[in-house]
Amino acid sequence: MHKTVVAIAGVKCAKVRTQRNGNGLVKFPRFALRDFVLVARALQHPASILALKGPCRVVKVDSDHRLEVQQLVPPGETSLHHTSRLRFYCEGGRDIDEDLKAHIAFGDEGF
């Protein structure tokens, strides 16, 4: 019986070791200054439900994983977010004009 327990424990340890080594690190996207992003905010206390707000612009990079973003509509507040809460905004190459500001303001209020 002792041999089977040792064999099973060895198999379990090897499986856990390969899973741990195989996963590697979590890969976060690399944001740069002036990138347009969407910010995920928790709607309920256990942060299982997230709502994307934005677009916002990256104005300061504190570290690889902490970024300061600024809202594009007035009052233009800045807030600090972790990279895991940010998503790239697909129309980020556009310049900010009045039409984009109107679209953002309407989108944040809902229908």
Tab-separated table of C-alpha atoms in Angstrom:
chain	number	residue	atom	x	y	z
A	1	MET	CA	0.000	0.000	0.000
A	2	HIS	CA	2.828	2.416	0.816
A	3	LYS	CA	4.322	2.013	-2.679
A	4	THR	CA	1.031	2.926	-4.353
A	5	VAL	CA	0.575	6.007	-2.159
A	6	VAL	CA	4.103	7.187	-2.970
A	7	ALA	CA	3.551	6.537	-6.682
A	8	ILE	CA	0.253	8.442	-6.724
A	9	ALA	CA	1.788	11.351	-4.792
A	10	GLY	CA	4.689	11.463	-7.247
A	11	VAL	CA	2.324	11.577	-10.216
A	12	LYS	CA	0.263	14.366	-8.612
A	13	CYS	CA	3.380	16.408	-7.800
A	14	ALA	CA	4.683	15.999	-11.348
A	15	LYS	CA	1.333	17.085	-12.785
A	16	VAL	CA	1.205	20.206	-10.614
A	17	ARG	CA	4.823	21.028	-11.450
A	18	THR	CA	4.216	20.814	-15.213
A	19	GLN	CA	1.061	22.946	-14.932
A	20	ARG	CA	2.888	25.566	-12.899
A	21	ASN	CA	5.857	25.673	-15.275
A	22	GLY	CA	3.725	25.523	-18.405
A	23	ASN	CA	1.428	28.442	-17.602
A	24	GLY	CA	4.149	31.018	-17.272
A	25	LEU	CA	3.222	34.539	-16.396
A	26	VAL	CA	0.048	36.368	-17.285
A	27	LYS	CA	0.577	38.433	-20.418
A	28	PHE	CA	-0.846	41.946	-20.151
A	29	PRO	CA	-1.103	44.238	-23.170
A	30	ARG	CA	1.557	46.937	-23.384
A	31	PHE	CA	0.020	50.410	-23.410
A	32	ALA	CA	1.899	53.549	-24.396
A	33	LEU	CA	1.296	57.240	-23.864
A	34	ARG	CA	-1.625	58.680	-25.840
A	35	ASP	CA	-3.213	55.250	-26.456
A	36	PHE	CA	-7.001	55.194	-26.344
A	37	VAL	CA	-8.397	52.636	-23.888
A	38	LEU	CA	-11.631	51.452	-22.325
A	39	VAL	CA	-11.736	51.130	-18.528
A	40	ALA	CA	-13.490	48.167	-16.889
A	41	ARG	CA	-15.345	49.072	-13.701
A	42	ALA	CA	-17.085	46.710	-11.299
A	43	LEU	CA	-20.876	46.997	-11.181
A	44	GLN	CA	-21.373	44.756	-8.152
A	45	HIS	CA	-19.209	44.133	-5.111
A	46	PRO	CA	-17.772	40.788	-6.086
A	47	ALA	CA	-16.123	42.132	-9.206
A	48	SER	CA	-17.575	39.459	-11.439
A	49	ILE	CA	-19.611	41.900	-13.518
A	50	LEU	CA	-17.573	44.556	-15.305
A	51	ALA	CA	-18.740	47.473	-17.445
A	52	LEU	CA	-16.438	49.120	-19.962
A	53	LYS	CA	-16.377	52.923	-19.780
A	54	GLY	CA	-14.572	55.213	-22.110
A	55	PRO	CA	-12.814	55.891	-24.304
A	56	CYS	CA	-10.030	57.377	-22.216
A	57	ARG	CA	-6.486	58.385	-23.086
A	58	VAL	CA	-3.330	57.191	-21.325
A	59	VAL	CA	-1.614	60.297	-19.953
A	60	LYS	CA	0.982	58.821	-17.583
A	61	VAL	CA	2.679	55.452	-17.192
A	62	ASP	CA	3.606	54.821	-13.543
A	63	SER	CA	4.942	51.307	-14.132
A	64	ASP	CA	4.408	48.427	-16.535
A	65	HIS	CA	1.086	47.618	-14.898
A	66	ARG	CA	-0.183	50.952	-13.494
A	67	LEU	CA	-1.430	53.644	-15.848
A	68	GLU	CA	-3.080	56.998	-15.349
A	69	VAL	CA	-5.899	57.640	-17.811
A	70	GLN	CA	-7.903	60.781	-18.587
A	71	GLN	CA	-11.536	60.916	-19.663
A	72	LEU	CA	-12.076	62.561	-23.026
A	73	VAL	CA	-15.274	64.359	-22.083
A	74	PRO	CA	-15.433	67.232	-19.604
A	75	PRO	CA	-14.451	67.466	-16.764
A	76	GLY	CA	-11.563	65.313	-18.037
A	77	GLU	CA	-10.852	63.536	-14.755
A	78	THR	CA	-7.728	61.430	-14.409
A	79	SER	CA	-7.656	58.123	-12.563
A	80	LEU	CA	-5.113	55.390	-11.891
A	81	HIS	CA	-5.849	51.850	-13.133
A	82	HIS	CA	-4.132	48.474	-13.328
A	83	THR	CA	-3.418	47.099	-16.786
A	84	SER	CA	-5.778	44.170	-16.214
A	85	ARG	CA	-8.709	46.643	-16.105
A	86	LEU	CA	-7.861	48.329	-19.430
A	87	ARG	CA	-8.745	47.297	-22.990
A	88	PHE	CA	-7.541	48.842	-26.233
A	89	TYR	CA	-10.073	51.110	-27.933
A	90	CYS	CA	-10.308	50.094	-31.586
A	91	GLU	CA	-10.693	53.637	-32.958
A	92	GLY	CA	-7.698	54.967	-31.070
A	93	GLY	CA	-5.979	56.506	-34.079
A	94	ARG	CA	-8.685	59.130	-34.528
A	95	ASP	CA	-8.276	62.717	-33.434
A	96	ILE	CA	-10.612	64.077	-30.784
A	97	ASP	CA	-13.298	66.292	-32.289
A	98	GLU	CA	-16.772	67.450	-31.274
A	99	ASP	CA	-18.512	64.494	-32.949
A	100	LEU	CA	-16.450	62.005	-30.942
A	101	LYS	CA	-17.133	63.909	-27.699
A	102	ALA	CA	-20.878	63.893	-28.446
A	103	HIS	CA	-20.770	60.156	-29.175
A	104	ILE	CA	-18.942	59.460	-25.910
A	105	ALA	CA	-21.306	61.609	-23.840
A	106	PHE	CA	-24.360	59.893	-25.334
A	107	GLY	CA	-22.854	56.433	-24.866
A	108	ASP	CA	-22.113	56.960	-21.158
A	109	GLU	CA	-25.677	58.064	-20.388
A	110	GLY	CA	-27.257	55.121	-22.185
A	111	PHE	CA	-30.312	55.004	-24.390
